[in-house]
């Protein structure tokens, strides 16, 4: 019951069953190595440029007669044969420039022998005349008769992710060979019906009781995003204004009886378009010269499918609404359609990004507390799935590409954590994380991307080495399970807070997640948040405060996909090792120059002893470099590096070693 519900309410089980049924790669088209591929063309021996598909649908059965013209470029010399994916279809003839070609079918392929040889770089087009017989099993291409399951009109549509386009047209059916010049899908039906597809409707012709709708899409497209749907459609159009004076239609197709509910269900789509396309978020909608839109499918095994410029949604989304789902599919037009995962090992680049997008829209529309409620429930979905279905989000096992808990929920959490790690944490001010997303979008626009591409671009934009992050969160599985202990102890005229952090992660997961952590330290009547790096397991940190810490909250702003328990009190000894020795720093806090600074160092260590003003400017460097252990005192005469006396006021003296940092406040009197 739960899974049925979830299938309707979310994108959850959307693709769960499909991938399991068939291996994702076939024959010689083996998966790519983990890195080193950023542009996938020329990875097979031809490059598809355009698909034109003409469908003739009787609509009283699942039969179809069809023609597909594939335009391609040969990618080696002596190119005289090639194959296309082709399943459950019957080929009648193949021609090249009017000349008949011989062909064979079988093993999911249409193998074509050309009428002559082509050389590397030469263009050619082949026309394939084919059909689908009535009674063929619904897959990739779906037909439902009027009256079955309460359907008011016969319906015929395609839905094909990941690898089912081959069930309705011959093509190179892998995501990494986009047809750069787009596609044209022309649908002929009885004239009481009509067809919709990607792109814009160029014209409609009616003759002899048959109607043909001519649809053209001029952007690069992967085969799994090519679509059509035919039935008796009502339609309504909304408008999105990308800029003053510019308008783009949002065209929605549904059964006539559903139209008023569809108006309600899609009412927020213009706002979603504005939200995502904002220059501080994803940037312009990538197909703005054509359209966005929806077509309703029923029965439909998924919730929604982001077919390029024409998202297909379950009828339930119309009757009951689903802003999360609708926002998710729209956001795929940046992450999935404009930038498409290179292969199914990188599916989290589509699904994790779209899932985080619908969380962001929820935050925009309903506020931060709804956002946290949503991401918490998705964290729980991931934890429960990981307990029985353990795998990384990168290169999930065959059949697990569309696992809700992993590719969607954890994928979205990886985006959220990346945002935290690269320091973009002010909610109403999208910053460097979104700059990285836009750079990723710009540099791979209308192309394919791998996880390595995304990492490289995030590193370039943020200036950080993120290899540890991707290794732990994307290429490995699991999540940190923290136990946090804390204790505060008086230390002279201040308080020392000791925090122990240990990780007891699932077997096979990284032993240490190196995520920096945040802790809210509570005092009587006030609090502060500290953030610190994690490099060992277990790890003990000490922090000095003027007030007595009375409690802590771990990860108060929910940046981590983790499970944690917080205990009061610390172990005197962690895992048999002695407490890490720490340096000490003592000065008289209210004084006149010269200032006596006392410090102690427990072991030989690099050391920096510096004086700052409250704005963070370095006023004087007192010691640096390797330093022997012991107790020391030095006298600072209150001057800067050039020997000029510093004005009276507040200064900070900082002693840092690789193990710890000590800061003391100093008020220099006149
Ligand atoms: Zn999705």
XYZ file of C-alpha atoms and ligand atoms in Angstrom:
671
model
C 0.000 0.000 0.000
C 2.738 2.406 0.896
C 4.621 1.883 -2.321
C 1.473 2.367 -4.376
C 0.762 5.589 -2.553
C 4.282 6.758 -2.902
C 4.260 6.053 -6.596
C 1.363 8.411 -6.968
C 2.557 11.082 -4.596
C 6.105 11.420 -5.702
C 8.545 10.569 -8.352
C 9.444 7.797 -5.991
C 8.993 4.524 -7.667
C 8.725 6.185 -10.998
C 11.183 4.138 -12.828
C 11.711 1.381 -10.321
C 10.535 -1.517 -12.386
C 11.688 -0.590 -15.789
C 15.400 -0.619 -15.470
C 15.344 -3.989 -13.800
C 13.872 -5.583 -16.850
C 16.745 -4.960 -19.200
C 20.455 -4.346 -18.990
C 21.232 -0.712 -19.603
C 23.976 -1.180 -22.082
C 24.164 -3.661 -24.835
C 26.709 -5.189 -27.100
C 29.798 -3.165 -27.686
C 28.416 0.002 -26.138
C 30.014 -0.585 -22.780
C 29.832 2.016 -20.014
C 32.367 4.794 -19.826
C 35.179 4.908 -17.332
C 34.558 6.948 -14.205
C 36.342 10.061 -15.319
C 37.877 11.626 -18.342
C 34.714 11.952 -20.410
C 33.090 15.272 -20.639
C 31.802 15.223 -24.161
C 30.356 12.027 -25.403
C 30.024 12.465 -29.135
C 32.273 10.309 -31.250
C 32.237 7.557 -28.667
C 30.527 5.370 -31.200
C 31.160 5.258 -34.904
C 28.504 7.700 -35.966
C 26.870 10.796 -34.560
C 23.109 11.270 -34.810
C 22.104 14.786 -35.856
C 18.327 14.647 -36.219
C 15.314 12.347 -35.971
C 12.171 12.850 -37.973
C 9.427 10.475 -36.880
C 6.068 10.159 -38.673
C 3.499 8.143 -36.789
C 0.192 6.952 -38.152
C -2.016 5.822 -35.294
C -5.382 4.161 -35.897
C -6.156 4.655 -32.162
C -8.415 1.618 -32.087
C -5.520 -0.696 -31.270
C -1.863 -0.434 -30.345
C -0.915 -0.700 -33.999
C 1.129 1.978 -35.708
C 2.698 2.465 -39.110
C 5.670 4.747 -39.036
C 8.610 6.268 -40.792
C 11.793 7.493 -39.169
C 14.453 9.515 -40.948
C 17.737 9.468 -39.087
C 20.343 12.033 -40.097
C 23.841 11.201 -38.995
C 27.526 11.823 -39.570
C 29.945 8.984 -40.166
C 32.758 8.964 -37.627
C 35.183 6.734 -39.480
C 36.170 5.990 -43.045
C 34.645 3.096 -44.985
C 31.408 3.600 -43.070
C 29.013 1.266 -44.845
C 27.060 -0.414 -42.077
C 25.631 0.586 -38.728
C 22.948 -0.452 -36.292
C 20.164 1.276 -34.394
C 18.264 0.112 -31.330
C 14.960 -1.387 -32.443
C 12.718 -3.587 -30.300
C 9.203 -5.048 -30.729
C 8.908 -3.268 -34.073
C 8.824 -4.615 -37.622
C 10.953 -3.059 -40.334
C 9.511 -3.041 -43.846
C 12.184 -1.200 -45.777
C 15.192 1.066 -45.471
C 16.291 3.630 -48.008
C 19.186 5.996 -48.278
C 18.601 8.885 -50.666
C 15.922 6.784 -52.353
C 18.230 3.807 -52.765
C 17.111 0.610 -51.057
C 19.411 -0.740 -48.342
C 19.485 -4.254 -47.013
C 18.848 -4.738 -43.331
C 18.461 -7.371 -40.675
C 16.753 -7.230 -37.298
C 17.179 -9.185 -34.108
C 18.749 -8.902 -30.665
C 17.194 -5.484 -30.220
C 18.936 -4.032 -33.274
C 18.231 -2.921 -36.777
C 21.428 -3.521 -38.739
C 21.603 -1.488 -41.936
C 23.933 -2.098 -44.880
C 24.261 1.155 -46.793
C 24.199 1.365 -50.553
C 27.720 2.829 -50.533
C 30.647 3.671 -48.306
C 30.886 6.991 -46.490
C 34.004 8.619 -45.214
C 34.704 10.103 -41.820
C 32.731 13.335 -41.396
C 30.300 12.713 -44.229
C 26.570 13.260 -43.592
C 23.855 10.871 -44.603
C 20.185 10.249 -43.930
C 18.360 6.949 -43.877
C 14.621 6.454 -44.085
C 13.246 3.535 -42.129
C 9.684 2.400 -42.819
C 8.397 0.282 -39.969
C 5.359 -0.674 -37.947
C 4.173 -1.859 -34.613
C 1.630 -4.645 -34.615
C -1.613 -4.554 -32.659
C -1.326 -6.654 -29.541
C 2.339 -5.850 -28.938
C 3.022 -5.558 -25.231
C 2.857 -2.049 -23.790
C 6.385 -0.869 -23.218
C 7.970 2.386 -24.378
C 4.838 2.801 -26.500
C 1.523 2.554 -24.633
C -1.983 2.164 -25.943
C -5.159 2.009 -23.845
C -8.618 1.663 -25.366
C -11.552 3.807 -24.391
C -13.576 2.317 -21.569
C -10.818 0.250 -20.032
C -10.096 1.343 -16.460
C -12.601 4.186 -16.801
C -10.677 5.915 -19.579
C -12.934 8.378 -21.410
C -10.926 8.357 -24.684
C -8.409 6.047 -26.273
C -4.877 7.172 -25.500
C -1.525 6.412 -27.020
C 1.776 7.783 -25.745
C 5.469 7.074 -25.282
C 7.408 7.042 -22.055
C 10.853 5.656 -22.313
C 13.406 6.498 -19.657
C 15.896 4.999 -19.464
C 16.135 2.825 -22.565
C 12.729 2.284 -24.133
C 12.724 4.779 -27.000
C 13.805 1.798 -29.082
C 10.280 0.422 -28.562
C 8.746 3.136 -30.725
C 11.436 4.435 -33.078
C 14.802 3.254 -34.386
C 17.642 5.336 -32.968
C 20.868 5.351 -31.058
C 19.074 4.913 -27.764
C 21.674 5.956 -25.220
C 21.644 9.334 -23.495
C 25.093 10.299 -24.723
C 24.369 10.816 -28.421
C 22.070 13.807 -28.569
C 20.496 14.663 -31.892
C 22.021 18.154 -32.078
C 19.502 19.488 -34.530
C 16.571 18.167 -32.535
C 13.621 16.132 -33.685
C 10.398 16.367 -35.585
C 7.457 14.218 -34.551
C 4.405 14.204 -36.800
C 1.369 12.385 -35.484
C -1.553 11.276 -37.599
C -4.754 10.241 -35.807
C -8.482 10.132 -36.538
C -9.590 13.757 -36.870
C -11.541 13.610 -33.604
C -8.185 13.320 -31.886
C -4.825 15.051 -31.959
C -1.204 14.481 -31.092
C 1.293 16.526 -29.113
C 5.060 16.238 -28.949
C 8.293 18.091 -28.201
C 8.725 21.660 -29.386
C 6.315 23.770 -31.367
C 3.275 22.890 -33.433
C 4.182 24.000 -36.954
C 0.913 23.097 -38.580
C -2.121 20.850 -38.536
C -3.420 19.184 -41.660
C -6.749 17.374 -41.934
C -7.701 15.160 -44.836
C -9.863 12.109 -45.360
C -10.932 11.982 -41.720
C -7.318 12.023 -40.528
C -5.541 14.806 -38.686
C -1.777 15.287 -38.696
C -0.060 17.476 -36.097
C 3.438 18.560 -37.151
C 5.736 19.199 -34.200
C 9.306 20.485 -34.458
C 11.904 20.726 -31.724
C 15.144 22.485 -32.592
C 17.303 21.811 -29.542
C 19.722 18.924 -28.957
C 17.843 16.010 -27.461
C 18.547 12.539 -26.083
C 16.285 9.748 -27.308
C 14.683 9.094 -23.918
C 13.334 12.671 -23.913
C 11.626 12.441 -27.312
C 7.900 11.963 -26.811
C 4.420 11.998 -28.257
C 0.921 11.585 -26.840
C -2.323 11.239 -28.761
C -5.907 11.257 -27.530
C -8.868 13.574 -27.565
C -7.188 16.567 -26.016
C -8.467 19.751 -24.508
C -5.730 22.292 -24.029
C -5.126 25.486 -22.184
C -2.223 27.857 -22.376
C -0.506 29.845 -19.679
C 2.145 32.469 -20.261
C 5.551 32.923 -18.811
C 7.363 36.225 -19.329
C 11.128 35.656 -19.386
C 11.685 39.420 -19.745
C 9.443 42.471 -20.138
C 7.714 42.188 -23.499
C 8.668 38.533 -23.990
C 6.203 35.699 -23.675
C 6.573 31.953 -23.799
C 3.546 29.670 -23.835
C 3.020 26.884 -21.322
C 0.740 24.540 -23.232
C -1.144 21.861 -21.322
C -3.008 18.914 -22.810
C -5.601 16.956 -20.886
C -8.929 15.216 -21.369
C -11.812 17.704 -21.688
C -13.427 16.625 -18.409
C -10.209 17.324 -16.504
C -9.556 20.810 -17.811
C -10.831 22.884 -14.896
C -8.882 20.798 -12.428
C -5.816 21.069 -14.650
C -6.078 24.857 -14.549
C -5.865 24.598 -10.784
C -3.127 21.930 -10.709
C -0.823 23.906 -13.030
C -1.541 27.365 -11.591
C 1.913 27.720 -10.022
C 3.933 26.755 -13.088
C 4.672 30.358 -14.203
C 5.936 31.094 -10.688
C 8.091 27.959 -10.778
C 9.569 29.066 -14.103
C 10.344 32.468 -12.608
C 11.858 30.900 -9.525
C 14.220 28.501 -11.294
C 15.158 30.836 -14.140
C 16.096 33.682 -11.805
C 19.608 34.882 -12.586
C 20.669 34.068 -9.023
C 19.531 30.429 -9.383
C 19.615 28.367 -12.597
C 19.426 31.080 -15.249
C 17.170 31.221 -18.306
C 14.776 28.395 -19.160
C 16.772 26.462 -21.777
C 14.029 26.021 -24.403
C 12.515 29.484 -24.227
C 12.094 29.951 -27.985
C 9.627 27.050 -28.011
C 7.478 26.208 -25.017
C 7.011 24.408 -21.770
C 3.970 22.252 -21.191
C 2.345 19.153 -19.815
C 0.399 16.266 -21.183
C -1.606 13.981 -18.969
C -1.230 10.241 -19.186
C -3.459 7.603 -17.679
C -2.935 4.777 -16.958
C 0.671 5.774 -16.330
C 3.138 3.794 -14.302
C 5.070 6.839 -13.117
C 4.215 10.155 -11.484
C 5.825 12.440 -14.029
C 8.381 12.332 -16.837
C 10.417 15.318 -17.960
C 10.100 14.845 -21.728
C 11.800 17.832 -23.297
C 9.389 20.819 -23.389
C 6.423 18.494 -22.730
C 6.386 16.926 -19.290
C 4.091 13.932 -18.987
C 2.198 13.652 -15.715
C -0.046 11.095 -14.112
C -3.700 12.096 -14.195
C -3.634 11.961 -10.415
C -1.419 15.050 -10.384
C -4.246 16.915 -12.120
C -7.044 15.680 -9.945
C -5.140 16.007 -6.672
C -2.338 18.460 -7.418
C 1.358 17.873 -6.828
C 3.485 21.013 -6.799
C 6.536 19.028 -5.728
C 6.232 16.717 -8.684
C 5.439 19.507 -11.131
C 8.416 21.584 -9.921
C 10.644 18.500 -10.032
C 9.847 17.784 -13.693
C 10.213 21.437 -14.672
C 13.639 21.673 -13.019
C 14.751 18.631 -15.033
C 14.653 20.927 -18.043
C 17.915 22.374 -16.699
C 19.213 19.234 -15.003
C 18.392 16.238 -17.167
C 17.282 17.825 -20.430
C 19.659 20.766 -20.996
C 22.525 18.981 -19.232
C 21.898 15.259 -19.498
C 23.609 12.555 -17.483
C 26.276 10.980 -19.647
C 25.075 7.481 -18.850
C 22.863 5.853 -16.222
C 25.729 5.587 -13.761
C 25.398 9.360 -13.416
C 21.620 9.366 -12.953
C 21.890 11.222 -9.631
C 22.941 14.297 -11.663
C 19.393 14.250 -13.049
C 17.344 13.014 -10.133
C 19.255 14.413 -7.167
C 19.302 17.865 -8.778
C 15.575 17.780 -9.604
C 14.683 16.538 -6.134
C 16.715 19.313 -4.516
C 14.983 21.737 -6.883
C 11.526 20.779 -5.692
C 12.764 21.164 -2.104
C 13.998 24.663 -2.947
C 10.669 25.552 -4.484
C 8.904 24.236 -1.377
C 11.150 26.492 0.687
C 10.334 29.457 -1.547
C 6.605 28.797 -1.459
C 6.028 27.490 2.058
C 9.039 28.554 4.082
C 11.999 26.977 5.737
C 10.132 24.799 8.194
C 8.280 23.014 5.357
C 11.629 22.605 3.643
C 13.110 20.918 6.726
C 10.067 18.683 7.125
C 10.489 17.583 3.517
C 14.237 16.925 3.611
C 13.905 15.053 6.924
C 11.318 12.708 5.480
C 13.557 12.119 2.476
C 16.507 11.411 4.769
C 14.386 8.748 6.476
C 13.453 7.255 3.099
C 17.139 7.051 2.244
C 18.189 5.510 5.594
C 15.529 2.848 5.343
C 16.421 2.019 1.744
C 20.164 1.963 2.483
C 19.602 -0.610 5.210
C 18.380 -3.201 2.712
C 19.638 -1.888 -0.619
C 23.165 -0.680 0.009
C 24.974 1.076 -2.813
C 26.574 4.394 -3.781
C 24.510 6.927 -5.710
C 27.172 6.799 -8.438
C 26.900 3.718 -10.665
C 24.024 2.046 -8.859
C 23.679 -1.655 -9.630
C 21.720 -2.436 -12.769
C 18.023 -2.071 -12.033
C 18.616 0.336 -9.138
C 19.182 3.505 -11.142
C 15.819 4.916 -10.118
C 15.805 3.930 -6.471
C 13.928 6.675 -4.681
C 16.007 6.663 -1.502
C 19.324 6.847 -3.351
C 19.225 8.664 -6.701
C 16.492 11.063 -5.541
C 16.669 11.560 -1.759
C 20.375 11.088 -1.120
C 21.134 12.808 -4.430
C 19.224 15.868 -3.196
C 21.018 15.708 0.140
C 24.370 15.653 -1.638
C 23.388 18.915 -3.312
C 22.346 20.357 0.040
C 25.605 19.287 1.702
C 27.701 20.541 -1.189
C 26.043 23.900 -0.740
C 27.074 23.838 2.927
C 30.620 22.665 2.237
C 31.287 25.332 -0.360
C 29.844 27.970 1.945
C 26.527 29.071 0.473
C 24.373 29.027 3.563
C 22.412 32.270 3.567
C 18.949 31.151 2.578
C 17.557 34.215 0.897
C 20.801 35.016 -0.899
C 21.808 32.274 -3.370
C 25.598 32.372 -3.625
C 28.563 30.337 -4.777
C 26.752 26.985 -4.923
C 24.326 28.440 -7.438
C 27.196 30.069 -9.327
C 28.710 26.598 -9.613
C 25.414 25.180 -10.856
C 25.146 27.900 -13.474
C 28.758 27.334 -14.541
C 27.991 23.628 -14.863
C 24.895 24.472 -16.907
C 26.729 26.948 -19.116
C 29.743 24.800 -19.830
C 27.755 21.655 -20.623
C 24.678 23.284 -22.104
C 22.744 20.925 -24.424
C 25.381 18.271 -23.847
C 26.079 15.433 -21.426
C 27.784 15.479 -18.068
C 29.496 13.057 -15.753
C 29.967 13.288 -12.017
C 33.625 14.099 -12.679
C 32.547 17.093 -14.774
C 30.340 18.356 -11.968
C 33.097 17.913 -9.390
C 35.626 19.690 -11.588
C 33.317 22.675 -12.125
C 32.364 22.926 -8.440
C 36.056 22.871 -7.548
C 36.878 25.531 -10.095
C 34.115 27.850 -8.931
C 34.587 27.324 -5.194
C 38.373 27.071 -5.236
C 38.130 24.002 -2.982
C 39.424 20.471 -3.386
C 36.218 18.459 -3.217
C 37.641 15.033 -3.991
C 37.095 13.876 -0.397
C 33.469 15.019 -0.583
C 32.681 13.179 -3.820
C 34.628 10.108 -2.700
C 32.687 9.856 0.540
C 29.217 10.934 -0.546
C 28.940 9.967 -4.197
C 31.373 7.155 -4.929
C 30.953 5.424 -1.525
C 27.817 4.425 0.257
C 26.475 5.045 3.745
C 26.324 8.095 5.964
C 27.930 9.187 9.227
C 26.535 7.838 12.471
C 27.891 10.190 15.119
C 28.030 9.916 18.856
C 28.672 13.313 20.389
C 29.787 13.829 23.985
C 30.358 17.186 25.601
C 31.466 18.655 28.879
C 32.335 22.137 30.039
C 34.994 22.733 32.660
C 36.173 25.940 34.342
C 39.523 27.085 32.991
C 40.946 30.034 34.870
C 38.732 33.027 34.244
C 36.871 31.282 31.391
C 35.291 27.946 30.443
C 36.508 25.167 28.276
C 34.019 23.161 26.245
C 35.257 19.717 25.261
C 33.412 17.976 22.423
C 34.079 14.369 21.529
C 32.850 13.190 18.150
C 33.000 9.547 17.182
C 31.688 7.888 14.055
C 30.339 4.382 14.002
C 29.424 4.126 10.335
C 27.926 1.115 8.633
C 30.203 -1.625 7.473
C 31.845 -0.744 4.161
C 30.991 2.951 4.420
C 33.830 5.451 4.861
C 35.257 5.049 8.375
C 35.495 8.839 8.585
C 33.217 11.302 6.895
C 35.326 14.452 6.744
C 32.338 16.774 6.771
C 32.918 19.877 8.859
C 30.334 19.944 11.627
C 28.379 22.714 13.290
C 27.507 22.842 16.959
C 25.274 25.362 18.641
C 26.668 26.154 22.081
C 24.063 27.258 24.584
C 24.772 29.634 27.453
C 22.348 31.118 29.921
C 20.282 33.418 27.746
C 22.425 33.293 24.631
C 24.067 30.924 22.168
C 26.609 30.763 19.389
C 27.339 28.391 16.495
C 30.799 26.969 15.964
C 31.876 25.063 12.880
C 34.987 22.910 12.831
C 36.714 20.371 10.586
C 36.713 16.640 11.219
C 39.797 14.660 10.343
C 40.042 11.797 12.825
C 37.770 9.258 14.408
C 37.300 9.626 17.309
C 38.060 13.323 17.533
C 38.261 15.595 20.571
C 38.019 19.375 20.258
C 38.276 22.047 22.919
C 36.811 25.521 22.743
C 37.243 28.363 25.218
C 34.341 30.655 26.180
C 33.963 33.523 28.613
C 30.537 32.185 29.689
C 29.674 28.741 30.928
C 28.336 26.450 28.159
C 25.141 24.842 29.453
C 24.308 22.621 26.512
C 24.953 21.897 22.864
C 22.934 21.135 19.742
C 24.636 19.150 17.036
C 24.061 20.212 13.417
C 21.407 22.758 14.422
C 20.826 23.950 10.849
C 20.430 20.436 9.442
C 23.166 20.478 6.868
C 24.199 16.858 7.350
C 22.670 13.618 6.136
C 23.550 11.860 9.369
C 22.270 10.107 12.430
C 23.577 11.428 15.744
C 23.166 11.021 19.464
C 24.334 13.681 21.898
C 25.419 12.667 25.391
C 26.388 14.867 28.284
C 29.855 13.960 29.554
C 32.987 12.760 27.829
C 35.105 9.673 28.179
C 38.345 10.309 30.028
C 40.066 8.129 27.554
C 39.039 7.501 23.970
C 39.736 4.129 22.458
C 42.781 3.657 24.670
C 44.613 6.739 23.444
C 45.561 9.559 25.820
C 43.873 12.907 25.552
C 45.464 15.002 22.837
C 47.737 17.606 24.446
C 46.841 21.165 23.608
C 48.689 24.449 23.743
C 47.810 27.148 26.236
C 47.790 30.947 25.981
C 47.599 33.466 28.869
C 47.617 37.218 28.895
C 46.275 39.917 31.156
C 43.185 41.014 29.317
C 43.174 44.677 30.377
C 46.577 46.236 30.197
C 48.943 48.881 28.903
C 51.861 48.102 26.609
C 54.181 46.330 27.008
C 52.020 43.168 27.177
C 53.283 39.946 28.684
C 52.075 36.933 26.698
C 52.515 33.494 28.260
C 52.060 30.302 26.287
C 52.756 26.621 26.650
C 53.304 24.054 23.965
C 53.056 20.330 24.779
C 55.051 19.066 21.819
C 57.246 20.250 18.976
C 54.904 21.757 16.483
C 54.509 24.497 13.883
C 53.143 27.568 15.641
C 51.726 30.986 14.766
C 51.339 33.695 17.384
C 49.587 36.713 15.950
C 47.785 39.873 17.047
C 44.616 40.899 15.194
C 42.274 43.810 15.426
C 38.524 43.030 15.674
C 38.132 43.454 11.901
C 40.499 40.519 11.418
C 43.468 42.560 10.191
C 46.831 41.227 11.309
C 48.560 43.871 13.431
C 51.654 41.960 14.518
C 53.198 38.544 14.015
C 55.004 37.540 17.187
C 56.126 33.995 16.446
C 55.894 31.574 13.547
C 57.456 28.399 12.313
C 58.440 25.218 14.144
C 58.571 25.624 17.891
C 59.871 23.390 20.656
C 57.679 22.284 23.599
C 57.689 24.055 26.968
C 56.415 27.162 28.780
C 57.344 30.547 27.385
C 56.611 34.167 27.860
C 57.319 37.033 25.531
C 56.818 40.731 25.819
C 55.036 42.608 23.072
C 55.460 46.351 23.211
C 52.128 47.121 21.533
C 53.556 48.077 18.129
C 52.790 46.901 14.624
C 55.229 45.244 12.211
C 56.741 48.642 11.309
C 57.305 49.476 14.972
C 54.482 52.041 15.196
C 52.487 51.983 18.447
C 48.965 50.630 17.967
C 46.087 52.798 19.199
C 44.314 51.883 22.402
C 41.452 49.442 21.910
C 40.481 45.816 21.641
C 42.823 43.249 20.050
C 42.893 39.486 19.741
C 45.954 37.383 20.339
C 45.857 34.074 18.550
C 48.042 31.036 19.087
C 47.549 28.307 16.521
C 49.083 24.933 15.975
C 47.779 22.156 13.718
C 46.120 20.634 16.816
C 44.286 23.622 18.208
C 43.768 27.347 18.208
C 43.664 29.556 21.282
C 42.356 33.098 21.150
C 42.607 35.634 23.947
C 41.079 39.078 24.021
C 43.189 42.020 24.982
C 42.121 45.588 25.706
C 45.075 47.858 25.273
C 44.777 50.960 27.473
C 46.127 54.411 26.723
Zn 13.040 13.129 -11.899
